[in-house]
Coordinates of N, CA, C and O in Angstrom, one line a residue:
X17 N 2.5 24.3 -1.8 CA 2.1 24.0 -0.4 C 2.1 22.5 -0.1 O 2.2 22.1 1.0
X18 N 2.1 21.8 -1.1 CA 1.8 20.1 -0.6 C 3.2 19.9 0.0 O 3.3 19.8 1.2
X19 N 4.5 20.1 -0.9 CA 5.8 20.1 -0.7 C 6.2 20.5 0.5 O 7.1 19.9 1.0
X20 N 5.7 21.6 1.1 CA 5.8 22.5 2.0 C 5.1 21.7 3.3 O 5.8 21.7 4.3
X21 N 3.8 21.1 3.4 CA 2.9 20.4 4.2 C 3.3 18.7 4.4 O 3.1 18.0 5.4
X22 N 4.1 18.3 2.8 CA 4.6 17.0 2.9 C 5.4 16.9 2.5 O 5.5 16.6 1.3
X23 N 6.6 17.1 3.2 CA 7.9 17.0 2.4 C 8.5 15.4 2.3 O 9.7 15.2 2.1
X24 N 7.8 14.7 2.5 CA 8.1 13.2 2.3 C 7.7 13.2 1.0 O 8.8 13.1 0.4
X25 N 6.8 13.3 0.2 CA 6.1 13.5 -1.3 C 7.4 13.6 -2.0 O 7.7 12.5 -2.5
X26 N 8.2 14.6 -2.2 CA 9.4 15.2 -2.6 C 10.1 13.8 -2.7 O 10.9 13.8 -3.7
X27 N 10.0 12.9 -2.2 CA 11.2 11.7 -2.2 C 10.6 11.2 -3.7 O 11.3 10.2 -3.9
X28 N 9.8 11.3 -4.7 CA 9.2 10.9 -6.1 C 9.8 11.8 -7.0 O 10.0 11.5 -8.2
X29 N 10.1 12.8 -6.5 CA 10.9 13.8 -7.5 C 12.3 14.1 -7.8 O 12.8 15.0 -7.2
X30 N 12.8 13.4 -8.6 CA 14.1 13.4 -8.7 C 14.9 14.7 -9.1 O 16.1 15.1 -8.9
X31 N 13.9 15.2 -9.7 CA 14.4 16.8 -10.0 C 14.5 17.5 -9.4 O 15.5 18.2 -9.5
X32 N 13.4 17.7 -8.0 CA 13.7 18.5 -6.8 C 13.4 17.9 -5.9 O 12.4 18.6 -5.3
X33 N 13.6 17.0 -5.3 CA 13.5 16.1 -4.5 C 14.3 16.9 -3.2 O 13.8 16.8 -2.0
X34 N 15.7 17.6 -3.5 CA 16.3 18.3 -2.7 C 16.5 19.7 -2.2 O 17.4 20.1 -1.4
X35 N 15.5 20.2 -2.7 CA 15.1 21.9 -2.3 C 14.1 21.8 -1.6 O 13.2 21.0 -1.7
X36 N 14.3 22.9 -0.7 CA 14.0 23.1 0.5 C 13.2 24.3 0.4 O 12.1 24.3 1.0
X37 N 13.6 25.3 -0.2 CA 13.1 26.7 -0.6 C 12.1 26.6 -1.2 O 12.3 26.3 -2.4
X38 N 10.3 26.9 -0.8 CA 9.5 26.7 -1.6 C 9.5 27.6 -3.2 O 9.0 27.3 -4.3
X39 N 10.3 28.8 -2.6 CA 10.1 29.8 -3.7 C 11.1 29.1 -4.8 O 11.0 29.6 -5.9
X40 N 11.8 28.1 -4.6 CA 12.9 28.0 -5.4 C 12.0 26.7 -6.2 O 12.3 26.4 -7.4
X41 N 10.8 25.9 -5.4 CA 10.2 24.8 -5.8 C 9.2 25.9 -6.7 O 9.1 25.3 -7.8
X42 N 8.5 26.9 -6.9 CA 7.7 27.3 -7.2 C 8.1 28.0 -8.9 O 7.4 28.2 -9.8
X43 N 9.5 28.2 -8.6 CA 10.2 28.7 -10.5 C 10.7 27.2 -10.9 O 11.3 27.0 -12.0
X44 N 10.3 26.0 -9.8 CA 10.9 24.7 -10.7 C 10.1 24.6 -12.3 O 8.9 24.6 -12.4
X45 N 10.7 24.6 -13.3 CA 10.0 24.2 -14.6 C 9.2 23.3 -14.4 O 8.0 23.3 -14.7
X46 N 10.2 22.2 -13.6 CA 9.5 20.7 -13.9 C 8.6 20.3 -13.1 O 8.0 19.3 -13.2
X47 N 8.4 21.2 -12.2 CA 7.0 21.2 -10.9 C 6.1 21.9 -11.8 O 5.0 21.5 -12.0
X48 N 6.5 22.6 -12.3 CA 5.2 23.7 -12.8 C 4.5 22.6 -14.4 O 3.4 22.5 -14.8
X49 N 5.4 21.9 -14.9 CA 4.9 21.3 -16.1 C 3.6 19.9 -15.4 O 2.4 19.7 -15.8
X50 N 4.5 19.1 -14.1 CA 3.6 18.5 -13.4 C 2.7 18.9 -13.1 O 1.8 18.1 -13.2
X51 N 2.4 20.3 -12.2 CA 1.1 20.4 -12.1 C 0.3 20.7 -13.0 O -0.8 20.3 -13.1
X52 N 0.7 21.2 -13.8 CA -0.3 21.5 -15.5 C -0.6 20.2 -15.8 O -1.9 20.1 -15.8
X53 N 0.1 19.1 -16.1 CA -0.5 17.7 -15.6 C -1.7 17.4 -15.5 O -2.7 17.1 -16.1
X54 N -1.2 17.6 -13.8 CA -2.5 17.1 -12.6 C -3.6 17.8 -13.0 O -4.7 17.2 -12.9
X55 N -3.4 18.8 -13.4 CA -4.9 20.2 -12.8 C -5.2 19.5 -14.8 O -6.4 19.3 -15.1
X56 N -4.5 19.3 -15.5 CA -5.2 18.9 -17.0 C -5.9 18.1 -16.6 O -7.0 18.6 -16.6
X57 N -5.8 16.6 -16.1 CA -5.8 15.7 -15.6 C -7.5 16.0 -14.7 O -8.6 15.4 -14.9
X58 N -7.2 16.7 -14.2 CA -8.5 17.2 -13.2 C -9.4 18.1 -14.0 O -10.4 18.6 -13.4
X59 N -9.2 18.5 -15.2 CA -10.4 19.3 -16.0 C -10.9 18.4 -16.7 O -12.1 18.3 -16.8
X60 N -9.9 17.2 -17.4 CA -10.5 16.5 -18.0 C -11.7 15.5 -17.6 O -12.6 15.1 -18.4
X61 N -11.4 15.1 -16.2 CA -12.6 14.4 -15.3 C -13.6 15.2 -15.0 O -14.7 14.6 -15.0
X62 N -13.5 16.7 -14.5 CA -14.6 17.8 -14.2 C -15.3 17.7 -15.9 O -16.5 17.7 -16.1
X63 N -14.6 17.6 -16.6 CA -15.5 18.4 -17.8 C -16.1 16.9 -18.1 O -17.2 16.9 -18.6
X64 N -15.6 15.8 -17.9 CA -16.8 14.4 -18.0 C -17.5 14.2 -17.2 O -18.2 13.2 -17.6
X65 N -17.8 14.7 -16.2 CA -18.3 14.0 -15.0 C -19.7 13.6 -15.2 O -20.4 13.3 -14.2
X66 N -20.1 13.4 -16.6 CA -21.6 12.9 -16.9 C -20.9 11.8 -17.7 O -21.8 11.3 -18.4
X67 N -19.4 11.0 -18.1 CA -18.9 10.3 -18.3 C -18.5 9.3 -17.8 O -17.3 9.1 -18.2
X68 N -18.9 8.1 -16.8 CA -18.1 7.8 -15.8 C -16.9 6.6 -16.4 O -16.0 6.1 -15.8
X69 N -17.3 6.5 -17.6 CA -16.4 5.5 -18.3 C -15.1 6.3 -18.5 O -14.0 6.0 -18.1
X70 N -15.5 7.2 -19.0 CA -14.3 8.5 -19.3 C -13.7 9.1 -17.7 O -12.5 9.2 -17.4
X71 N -14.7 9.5 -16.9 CA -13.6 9.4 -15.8 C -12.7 8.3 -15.3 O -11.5 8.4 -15.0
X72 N -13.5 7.5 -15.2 CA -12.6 6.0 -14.9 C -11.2 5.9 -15.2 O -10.2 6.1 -14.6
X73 N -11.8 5.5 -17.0 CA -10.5 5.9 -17.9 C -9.1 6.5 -17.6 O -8.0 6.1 -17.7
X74 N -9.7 7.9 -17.0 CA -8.6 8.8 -17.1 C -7.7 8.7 -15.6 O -6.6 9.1 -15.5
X75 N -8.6 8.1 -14.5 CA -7.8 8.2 -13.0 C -7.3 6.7 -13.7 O -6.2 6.9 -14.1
X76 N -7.7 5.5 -13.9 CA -7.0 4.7 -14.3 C -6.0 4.9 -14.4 O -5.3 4.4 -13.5
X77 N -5.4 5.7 -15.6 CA -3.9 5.4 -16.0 C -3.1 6.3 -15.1 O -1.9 6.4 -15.1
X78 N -4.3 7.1 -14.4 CA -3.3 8.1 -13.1 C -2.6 6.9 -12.5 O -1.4 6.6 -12.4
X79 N -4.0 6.3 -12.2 CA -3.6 5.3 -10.5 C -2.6 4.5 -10.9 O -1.6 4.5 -10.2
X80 N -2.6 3.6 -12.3 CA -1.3 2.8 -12.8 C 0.2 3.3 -13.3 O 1.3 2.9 -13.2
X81 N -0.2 4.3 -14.0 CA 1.1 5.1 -13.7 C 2.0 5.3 -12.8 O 3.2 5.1 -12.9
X82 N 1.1 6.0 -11.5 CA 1.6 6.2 -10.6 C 2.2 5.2 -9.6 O 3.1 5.5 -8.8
X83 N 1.7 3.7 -9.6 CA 2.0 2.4 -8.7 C 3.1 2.1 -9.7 O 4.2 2.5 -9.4
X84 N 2.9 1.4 -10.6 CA 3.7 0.7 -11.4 C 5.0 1.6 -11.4 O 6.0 1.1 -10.8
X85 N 5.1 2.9 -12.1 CA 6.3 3.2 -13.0 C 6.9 4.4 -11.8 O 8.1 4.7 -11.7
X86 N 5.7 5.1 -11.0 CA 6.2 6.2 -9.8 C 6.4 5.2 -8.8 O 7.5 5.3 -8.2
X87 N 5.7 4.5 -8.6 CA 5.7 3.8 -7.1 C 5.6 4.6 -5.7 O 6.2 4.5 -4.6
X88 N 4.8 5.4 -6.2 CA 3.5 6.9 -5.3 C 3.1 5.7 -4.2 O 2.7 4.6 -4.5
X89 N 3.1 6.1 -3.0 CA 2.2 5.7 -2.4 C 0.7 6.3 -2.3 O 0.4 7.5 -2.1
X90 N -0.4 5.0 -2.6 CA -1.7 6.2 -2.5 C -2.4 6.9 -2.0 O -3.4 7.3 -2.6
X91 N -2.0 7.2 -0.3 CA -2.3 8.2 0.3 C -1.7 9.3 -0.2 O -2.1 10.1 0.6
X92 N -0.9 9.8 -0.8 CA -0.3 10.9 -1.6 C -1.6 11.6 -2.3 O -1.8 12.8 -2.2
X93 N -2.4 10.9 -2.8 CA -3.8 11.8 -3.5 C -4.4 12.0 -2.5 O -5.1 13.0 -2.5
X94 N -4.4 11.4 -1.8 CA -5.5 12.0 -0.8 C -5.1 13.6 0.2 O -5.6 14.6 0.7
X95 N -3.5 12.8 0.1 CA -3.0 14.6 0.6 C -2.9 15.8 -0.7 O -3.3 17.0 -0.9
X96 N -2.4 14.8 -1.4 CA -2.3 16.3 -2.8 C -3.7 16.9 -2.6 O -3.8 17.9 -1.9
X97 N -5.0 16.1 -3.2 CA -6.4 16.8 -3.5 C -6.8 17.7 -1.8 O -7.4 18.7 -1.8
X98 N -6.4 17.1 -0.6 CA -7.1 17.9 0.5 C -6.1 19.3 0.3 O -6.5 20.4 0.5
X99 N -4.9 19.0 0.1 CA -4.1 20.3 -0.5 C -4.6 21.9 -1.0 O -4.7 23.0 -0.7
X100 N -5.0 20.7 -2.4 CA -5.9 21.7 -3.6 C -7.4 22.0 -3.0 O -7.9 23.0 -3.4
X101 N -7.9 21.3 -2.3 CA -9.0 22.1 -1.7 C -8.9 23.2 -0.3 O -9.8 23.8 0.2
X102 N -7.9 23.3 0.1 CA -7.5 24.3 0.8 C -7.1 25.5 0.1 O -7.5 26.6 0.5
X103 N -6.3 25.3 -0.9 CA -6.4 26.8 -1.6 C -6.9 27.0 -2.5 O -6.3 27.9 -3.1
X104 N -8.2 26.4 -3.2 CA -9.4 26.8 -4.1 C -9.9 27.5 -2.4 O -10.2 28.7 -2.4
X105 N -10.0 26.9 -1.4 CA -10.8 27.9 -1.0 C -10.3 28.9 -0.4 O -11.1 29.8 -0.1
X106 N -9.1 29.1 -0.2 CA -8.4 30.4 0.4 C -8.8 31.1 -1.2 O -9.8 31.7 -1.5
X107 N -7.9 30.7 -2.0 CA -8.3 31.8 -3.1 C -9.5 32.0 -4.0 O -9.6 32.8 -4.9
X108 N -10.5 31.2 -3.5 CA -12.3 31.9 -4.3 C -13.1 31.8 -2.5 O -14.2 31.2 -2.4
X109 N -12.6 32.3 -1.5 CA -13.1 32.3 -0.6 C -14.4 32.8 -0.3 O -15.3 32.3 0.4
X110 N -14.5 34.2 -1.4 CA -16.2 34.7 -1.2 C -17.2 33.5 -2.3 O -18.4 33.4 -2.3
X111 N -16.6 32.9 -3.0 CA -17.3 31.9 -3.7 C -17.4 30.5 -2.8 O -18.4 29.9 -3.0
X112 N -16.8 30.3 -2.3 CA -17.1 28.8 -1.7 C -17.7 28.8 -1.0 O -17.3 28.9 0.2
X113 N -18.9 28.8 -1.3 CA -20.3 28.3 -0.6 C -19.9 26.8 0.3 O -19.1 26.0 -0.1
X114 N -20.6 26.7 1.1 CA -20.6 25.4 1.5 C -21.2 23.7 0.5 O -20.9 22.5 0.7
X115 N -22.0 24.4 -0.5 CA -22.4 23.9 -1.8 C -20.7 23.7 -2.3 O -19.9 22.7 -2.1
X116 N -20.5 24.5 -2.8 CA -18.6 24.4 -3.4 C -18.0 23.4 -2.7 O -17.8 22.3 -3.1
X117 N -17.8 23.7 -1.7 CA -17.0 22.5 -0.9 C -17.4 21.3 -1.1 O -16.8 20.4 -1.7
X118 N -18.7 21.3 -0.5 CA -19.4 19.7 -0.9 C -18.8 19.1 -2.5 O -18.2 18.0 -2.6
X119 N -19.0 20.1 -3.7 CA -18.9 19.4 -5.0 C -17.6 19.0 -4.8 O -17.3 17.9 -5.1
X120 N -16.6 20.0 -4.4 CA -15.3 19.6 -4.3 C -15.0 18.2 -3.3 O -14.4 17.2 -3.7
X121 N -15.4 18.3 -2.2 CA -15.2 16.9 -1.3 C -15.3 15.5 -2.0 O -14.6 14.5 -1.8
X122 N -16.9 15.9 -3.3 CA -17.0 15.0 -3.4 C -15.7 14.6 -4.6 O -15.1 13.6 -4.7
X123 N -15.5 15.7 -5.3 CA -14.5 15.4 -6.5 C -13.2 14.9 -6.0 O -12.4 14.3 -6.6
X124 N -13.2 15.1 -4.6 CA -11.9 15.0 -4.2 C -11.6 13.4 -3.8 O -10.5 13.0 -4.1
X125 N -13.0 12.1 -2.8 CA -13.2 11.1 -3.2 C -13.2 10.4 -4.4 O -12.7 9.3 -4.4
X126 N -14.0 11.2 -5.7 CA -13.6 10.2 -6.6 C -12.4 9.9 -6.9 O -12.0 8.7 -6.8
X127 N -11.7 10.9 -7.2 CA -10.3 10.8 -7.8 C -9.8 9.8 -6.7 O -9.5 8.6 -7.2
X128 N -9.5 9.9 -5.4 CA -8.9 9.0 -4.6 C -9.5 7.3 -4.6 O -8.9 6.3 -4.3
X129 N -10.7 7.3 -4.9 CA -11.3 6.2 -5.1 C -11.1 5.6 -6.4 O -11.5 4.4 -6.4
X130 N -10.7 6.0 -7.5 CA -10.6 5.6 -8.5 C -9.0 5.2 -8.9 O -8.7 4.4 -9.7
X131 N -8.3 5.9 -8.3 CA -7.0 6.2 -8.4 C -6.7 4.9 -7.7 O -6.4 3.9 -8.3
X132 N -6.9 4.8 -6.2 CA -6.7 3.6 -5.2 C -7.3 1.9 -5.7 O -6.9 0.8 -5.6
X133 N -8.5 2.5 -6.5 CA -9.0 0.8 -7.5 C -8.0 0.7 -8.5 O -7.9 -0.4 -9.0
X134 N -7.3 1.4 -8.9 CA -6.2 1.2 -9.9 C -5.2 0.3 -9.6 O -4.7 -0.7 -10.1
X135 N -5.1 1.0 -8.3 CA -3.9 0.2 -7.6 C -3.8 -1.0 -7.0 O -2.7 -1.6 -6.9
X136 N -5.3 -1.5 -6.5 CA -5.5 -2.2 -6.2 C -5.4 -3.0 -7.6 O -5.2 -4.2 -7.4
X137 N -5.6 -2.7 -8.9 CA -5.8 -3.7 -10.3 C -4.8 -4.3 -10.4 O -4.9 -5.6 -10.4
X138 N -3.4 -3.5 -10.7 CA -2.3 -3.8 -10.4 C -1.4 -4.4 -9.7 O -0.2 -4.7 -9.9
X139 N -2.4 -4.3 -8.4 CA -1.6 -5.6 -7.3 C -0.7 -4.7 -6.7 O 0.4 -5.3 -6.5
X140 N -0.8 -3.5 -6.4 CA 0.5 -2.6 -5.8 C 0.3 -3.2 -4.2 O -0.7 -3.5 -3.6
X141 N 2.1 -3.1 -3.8 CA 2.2 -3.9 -3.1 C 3.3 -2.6 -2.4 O 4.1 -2.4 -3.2
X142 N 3.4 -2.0 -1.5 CA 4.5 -1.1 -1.0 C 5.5 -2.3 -0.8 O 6.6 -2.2 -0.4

């Protein structure tokens, strides 16, 4: 769906940067290994979140990663994560309490806030 919602995103991906067909983006290997990535990436901060050195840590090397070696622009997280909170809640819809959302909103700020201090560490410069 991000691909589908932002097809400017797609200009980072050299592998499929050129498909058009979501279904064809959806059997991509190399999409599917990135998101296992991201969503790793995002258990690993959920399961610290009484960590904040360890969260830090871990969007850190997202945020410099992604400036330095992707050269992501970093409103990109803020669309990927508003993404992923649209279909956590289409798909746990009788579960997402308004409580749910909130924890997620908020998770969804950190990550962009920590990710965007990276960048700023770095001196990313479009």
């Amino acid at each position: 769906r991000f691909f589908v919602n932002f097809p400017s995103a797609k200009q980072y991906f050299s592998q499929f940067k050129h498909m058009e067909d979501p279904l064809e983006m959806e059997r991509s290997l190399q999409l599917r290994k990135h998101a296992r990535r991201v969503m790793g990436a995002i258990n690993t901060v959920v399961e610290n979140l009484n960590d904040s050195e360890k969260v830090s840590s871990v969007l850190a090397l997202v945020g410099k990663a992604h400036a330095l070696k992707h050269k992501v622009e970093p409103i990109y997280f803020k669309k990927l994560t508003g993404v992923m909170l649209e279909v956590i809640a289409e798909e746990y819809a009788n579960d997402f309490t308004p409580e749910v959302h909130g924890a997620w909103t908020k998770m969804k700020t950190l990550i962009y806030t920590h990710v965007t201090a990276a960048y700023k560490e770095v001196g990313w410069a479009q």
